[in-house]
PDB file of C-alpha atoms in Angstrom:
ATOM      1  CA  GLU A  20      21.705   3.088 -12.041  1.00 67.00           C
ATOM      2  CA  LYS A  21      24.942   4.672 -11.846  1.00 71.00           C
ATOM      3  CA  ILE A  22      24.301   5.821  -8.113  1.00 70.00           C
ATOM      4  CA  ARG A  23      23.414   2.130  -7.085  1.00 68.00           C
ATOM      5  CA  LYS A  24      26.631   0.844  -9.106  1.00 71.00           C
ATOM      6  CA  GLU A  25      28.811   3.719  -7.158  1.00 73.00           C
ATOM      7  CA  GLY A  26      27.308   2.688  -3.790  1.00 72.00           C
ATOM      8  CA  TYR A  27      25.823   5.729  -2.869  1.00 73.00           C
ATOM      9  CA  LEU A  28      22.113   4.334  -2.454  1.00 77.00           C
ATOM     10  CA  ASP A  29      21.629   3.561   1.108  1.00 86.00           C
ATOM     11  CA  TYR A  30      17.736   3.794   1.281  1.00 90.00           C
ATOM     12  CA  LEU A  31      14.750   4.167  -1.202  1.00 93.00           C
ATOM     13  CA  ILE A  32      12.150   6.331   0.242  1.00 94.00           C
ATOM     14  CA  LEU A  33       8.303   6.111  -0.814  1.00 97.00           C
ATOM     15  CA  ASP A  34       6.462   9.447   0.437  1.00 96.00           C
ATOM     16  CA  LEU A  35       2.739   8.567   0.812  1.00 97.00           C
ATOM     17  CA  ARG A  36       1.654  11.204   2.902  1.00 96.00           C
ATOM     18  CA  GLY A  37      -1.611  12.978   1.930  1.00 95.00           C
ATOM     19  CA  ASN A  38      -2.035  10.370  -0.980  1.00 95.00           C
ATOM     20  CA  ALA A  39      -5.981   9.797  -0.775  1.00 93.00           C
ATOM     21  CA  GLY A  40      -5.348   6.569  -2.656  1.00 85.00           C
ATOM     22  CA  GLY A  41      -6.314   6.674  -6.246  1.00 85.00           C
ATOM     23  CA  LEU A  42      -6.969   3.346  -8.262  1.00 89.00           C
ATOM     24  CA  LEU A  43      -6.205   0.004  -6.873  1.00 93.00           C
ATOM     25  CA  PRO A  44      -4.193  -1.093  -9.840  1.00 94.00           C
ATOM     26  CA  ALA A  45      -1.681   1.469  -9.383  1.00 95.00           C
ATOM     27  CA  GLY A  46      -1.068   0.447  -5.927  1.00 95.00           C
ATOM     28  CA  VAL A  47      -0.650  -2.977  -6.841  1.00 96.00           C
ATOM     29  CA  GLU A  48       1.928  -2.234  -9.699  1.00 96.00           C
ATOM     30  CA  THR A  49       3.863  -0.187  -7.503  1.00 96.00           C
ATOM     31  CA  ALA A  50       4.210  -2.900  -4.861  1.00 97.00           C
ATOM     32  CA  LYS A  51       5.304  -5.191  -7.521  1.00 97.00           C
ATOM     33  CA  ILE A  52       8.328  -2.837  -8.264  1.00 96.00           C
ATOM     34  CA  PHE A  53       9.505  -3.303  -4.583  1.00 96.00           C
ATOM     35  CA  LEU A  54       8.693  -6.994  -3.630  1.00 97.00           C
ATOM     36  CA  PRO A  55       9.989 -10.311  -4.345  1.00 96.00           C
ATOM     37  CA  ALA A  56       8.155 -13.040  -6.452  1.00 96.00           C
ATOM     38  CA  ASN A  57       5.397 -14.969  -5.110  1.00 96.00           C
ATOM     39  CA  LYS A  58       3.986 -12.436  -2.516  1.00 97.00           C
ATOM     40  CA  ASN A  59       0.595 -11.405  -1.759  1.00 98.00           C
ATOM     41  CA  ILE A  60      -0.482  -7.646  -1.939  1.00 98.00           C
ATOM     42  CA  VAL A  61      -4.018  -7.684  -1.290  1.00 98.00           C
ATOM     43  CA  PHE A  62      -7.138  -9.736  -0.749  1.00 98.00           C
ATOM     44  CA  ILE A  63     -10.526  -8.527  -2.021  1.00 97.00           C
ATOM     45  CA  ILE A  64     -13.351  -9.941  -0.115  1.00 97.00           C
ATOM     46  CA  GLY A  65     -17.093  -9.411  -1.275  1.00 96.00           C
ATOM     47  CA  LYS A  66     -20.269 -10.232   0.714  1.00 94.00           C
ATOM     48  CA  THR A  67     -19.802 -13.843   0.206  1.00 96.00           C
ATOM     49  CA  GLY A  68     -16.073 -14.477   0.453  1.00 96.00           C
ATOM     50  CA  LEU A  69     -12.754 -13.981  -1.208  1.00 96.00           C
ATOM     51  CA  LEU A  70     -13.262 -12.387  -4.778  1.00 96.00           C
ATOM     52  CA  SER A  71      -9.904 -12.415  -5.852  1.00 96.00           C
ATOM     53  CA  THR A  72      -6.041 -12.131  -4.847  1.00 96.00           C
ATOM     54  CA  GLN A  73      -3.632  -9.658  -6.208  1.00 96.00           C
ATOM     55  CA  ASN A  74       0.111 -10.772  -5.871  1.00 96.00           C
ATOM     56  CA  THR A  75       3.509 -10.309  -7.397  1.00 95.00           C
ATOM     57  CA  GLY A  76       3.543 -13.380  -9.760  1.00 93.00           C
ATOM     58  CA  LEU A  77       6.371 -15.239 -10.681  1.00 94.00           C
ATOM     59  CA  GLU A  78       8.788 -12.275 -11.356  1.00 91.00           C
ATOM     60  CA  GLU A  79      10.762 -10.085  -8.834  1.00 92.00           C
ATOM     61  CA  GLY A  80      10.305  -6.546  -9.054  1.00 92.00           C
ATOM     62  CA  ASP A  81      13.081  -4.236  -9.786  1.00 90.00           C
ATOM     63  CA  GLU A  82      13.918  -2.594  -6.283  1.00 90.00           C
ATOM     64  CA  THR A  83      13.844  -5.408  -4.006  1.00 91.00           C
ATOM     65  CA  LYS A  84      17.439  -5.216  -2.407  1.00 88.00           C
ATOM     66  CA  VAL A  85      17.833  -1.528  -1.111  1.00 90.00           C
ATOM     67  CA  PRO A  86      15.894  -0.808   2.128  1.00 93.00           C
ATOM     68  CA  LEU A  87      12.850   0.936   1.826  1.00 96.00           C
ATOM     69  CA  LEU A  88      11.095   3.572   4.112  1.00 97.00           C
ATOM     70  CA  VAL A  89       7.643   4.594   3.698  1.00 97.00           C
ATOM     71  CA  PHE A  90       6.330   7.709   4.915  1.00 97.00           C
ATOM     72  CA  VAL A  91       2.549   7.797   5.784  1.00 97.00           C
ATOM     73  CA  ASP A  92       0.251   9.822   7.520  1.00 97.00           C
ATOM     74  CA  ASN A  93      -3.387  10.161   8.772  1.00 95.00           C
ATOM     75  CA  ALA A  94      -4.333  11.273   4.861  1.00 96.00           C
ATOM     76  CA  THR A  95      -2.636   8.018   3.491  1.00 97.00           C
ATOM     77  CA  ALA A  96      -5.908   6.112   2.329  1.00 96.00           C
ATOM     78  CA  SER A  97      -7.314   3.336  -0.017  1.00 95.00           C
ATOM     79  CA  ALA A  98      -4.760   2.087  -2.610  1.00 95.00           C
ATOM     80  CA  SER A  99      -2.001   3.717  -0.847  1.00 97.00           C
ATOM     81  CA  GLU A 100      -2.714   1.997   2.360  1.00 97.00           C
ATOM     82  CA  VAL A 101      -2.993  -1.186   0.252  1.00 97.00           C
ATOM     83  CA  LEU A 102       0.527  -0.551  -1.214  1.00 98.00           C
ATOM     84  CA  ALA A 103       2.039   0.476   2.427  1.00 98.00           C
ATOM     85  CA  ALA A 104       0.558  -2.657   4.036  1.00 98.00           C
ATOM     86  CA  ALA A 105       1.990  -4.960   1.195  1.00 98.00           C
ATOM     87  CA  LEU A 106       5.566  -3.691   1.871  1.00 98.00           C
ATOM     88  CA  LYS A 107       5.067  -3.582   5.533  1.00 98.00           C
ATOM     89  CA  GLU A 108       3.623  -6.960   5.986  1.00 98.00           C
ATOM     90  CA  ASN A 109       6.011  -8.839   3.231  1.00 97.00           C
ATOM     91  CA  GLY A 110       8.874  -7.174   5.639  1.00 97.00           C
ATOM     92  CA  ARG A 111      10.100  -4.951   2.512  1.00 97.00           C
ATOM     93  CA  ALA A 112       9.561  -1.808   4.338  1.00 98.00           C
ATOM     94  CA  LYS A 113       9.209  -0.109   7.504  1.00 98.00           C
ATOM     95  CA  LEU A 114       6.642   2.741   7.777  1.00 98.00           C
ATOM     96  CA  LEU A 115       7.225   5.836   9.426  1.00 97.00           C
ATOM     97  CA  GLY A 116       5.030   8.687  10.390  1.00 96.00           C
ATOM     98  CA  GLU A 117       1.351   8.733  11.554  1.00 97.00           C
ATOM     99  CA  LYS A 118      -1.325   5.718  11.726  1.00 97.00           C
ATOM    100  CA  THR A 119      -3.080   5.782   8.235  1.00 97.00           C
ATOM    101  CA  PHE A 120      -6.558   6.903   7.619  1.00 97.00           C
ATOM    102  CA  GLY A 121      -8.451   3.576   7.304  1.00 96.00           C
ATOM    103  CA  LYS A 122     -10.205   3.464   4.045  1.00 95.00           C
ATOM    104  CA  GLY A 123     -10.192  -0.490   3.018  1.00 94.00           C
ATOM    105  CA  VAL A 124     -13.425  -0.653   1.067  1.00 94.00           C
ATOM    106  CA  ILE A 125     -14.435  -0.577  -2.694  1.00 92.00           C
ATOM    107  CA  GLN A 126     -17.151   1.590  -3.237  1.00 91.00           C
ATOM    108  CA  THR A 127     -19.401   2.667  -6.543  1.00 90.00           C
ATOM    109  CA  ILE A 128     -21.415   5.638  -6.774  1.00 93.00           C
ATOM    110  CA  GLU A 129     -25.198   5.045  -7.679  1.00 94.00           C
ATOM    111  CA  PRO A 130     -26.842   8.033  -8.923  1.00 95.00           C
ATOM    112  CA  LEU A 131     -30.359   9.272  -7.335  1.00 95.00           C
ATOM    113  CA  SER A 132     -33.075  10.798  -9.418  1.00 96.00           C
ATOM    114  CA  ASP A 133     -32.504  14.389  -7.803  1.00 96.00           C
ATOM    115  CA  GLY A 134     -28.945  14.112  -9.064  1.00 94.00           C
ATOM    116  CA  ALA A 135     -27.124  13.357  -5.885  1.00 96.00           C
ATOM    117  CA  GLY A 136     -25.386  10.052  -5.385  1.00 96.00           C
ATOM    118  CA  VAL A 137     -25.016   7.451  -2.786  1.00 96.00           C
ATOM    119  CA  ALA A 138     -21.604   5.557  -2.153  1.00 92.00           C
ATOM    120  CA  VAL A 139     -22.096   1.929  -2.012  1.00 94.00           C
ATOM    121  CA  THR A 140     -19.688  -0.506  -0.479  1.00 93.00           C
ATOM    122  CA  ILE A 141     -19.344  -3.716  -2.766  1.00 94.00           C
ATOM    123  CA  ALA A 142     -16.068  -5.020  -1.442  1.00 95.00           C
ATOM    124  CA  ARG A 143     -13.281  -4.675   1.310  1.00 96.00           C
ATOM    125  CA  TYR A 144      -9.777  -5.124   1.220  1.00 96.00           C
ATOM    126  CA  GLU A 145      -7.500  -7.249   3.383  1.00 97.00           C
ATOM    127  CA  THR A 146      -3.800  -7.126   3.672  1.00 98.00           C
ATOM    128  CA  PRO A 147      -1.392  -9.817   3.009  1.00 98.00           C
ATOM    129  CA  LYS A 148      -1.794 -10.968   6.567  1.00 98.00           C
ATOM    130  CA  ARG A 149      -5.331 -10.904   6.258  1.00 97.00           C
ATOM    131  CA  ASN A 150      -5.871  -7.775   8.193  1.00 97.00           C
ATOM    132  CA  ASN A 151      -9.196  -5.664   7.702  1.00 96.00           C
ATOM    133  CA  ILE A 152      -7.768  -2.088   7.633  1.00 95.00           C
ATOM    134  CA  ASN A 153     -10.959  -0.215   7.024  1.00 96.00           C
ATOM    135  CA  GLY A 154     -12.041   2.038   9.961  1.00 96.00           C
ATOM    136  CA  LYS A 155      -8.639   0.871  11.813  1.00 97.00           C
ATOM    137  CA  GLY A 156      -5.662   2.212   9.510  1.00 97.00           C
ATOM    138  CA  ILE A 157      -2.238   0.763   9.457  1.00 98.00           C
ATOM    139  CA  ASP A 158       0.019   1.063  12.445  1.00 97.00           C
ATOM    140  CA  VAL A 159       3.493   2.565  11.834  1.00 97.00           C
ATOM    141  CA  ASP A 160       6.610   1.121  13.034  1.00 97.00           C
ATOM    142  CA  LEU A 161       8.075   4.548  14.013  1.00 96.00           C
ATOM    143  CA  THR A 162       5.619   7.343  14.914  1.00 95.00           C
ATOM    144  CA  ILE A 163       7.274  10.823  13.933  1.00 94.00           C
ATOM    145  CA  SER A 164       5.606  13.997  13.191  1.00 86.00           C
ATOM    146  CA  CYS A 165       5.756  14.479   9.475  1.00 68.00           C
ATOM    147  CA  LYS A 166       4.049  17.477   7.802  1.00 65.00           C
ATOM    148  CA  SER A 167       4.027  17.011   4.049  1.00 54.00           C
ATOM    149  CA  GLU A 168       5.208  20.263   2.384  1.00 59.00           C
TER     150      GLU A 168
END
């Protein structure tokens, strides 16, 4: 807070390089920190159509004013892609790095009798602008080589 008040905070940087995703609720909650009120974050689409919509609700996030840069690469996937797309498509952040992986589906693992399992896709994600990123990834605003350390 002191850094902000003193005027030393020019940009916030969110580094999602190498982030394979994790759980969707974490991506949604992180997006809420950076987005204004009443913004869509992700649409969840099932076999028969729209299952649910996640949005910011009526409250503005704590970090909506300082410019935001998000670093992504070809290993940024799933819930991390949901977060990156929500920030980009709502005009809150610029994406830098490389096109993301393109995992935009929700899967469950069904066990097999031999102890192995099979992944079953039960739904897919759509971005705030209703883009299906599965198998496509998210294009960056500025392509740069950025190896995560």
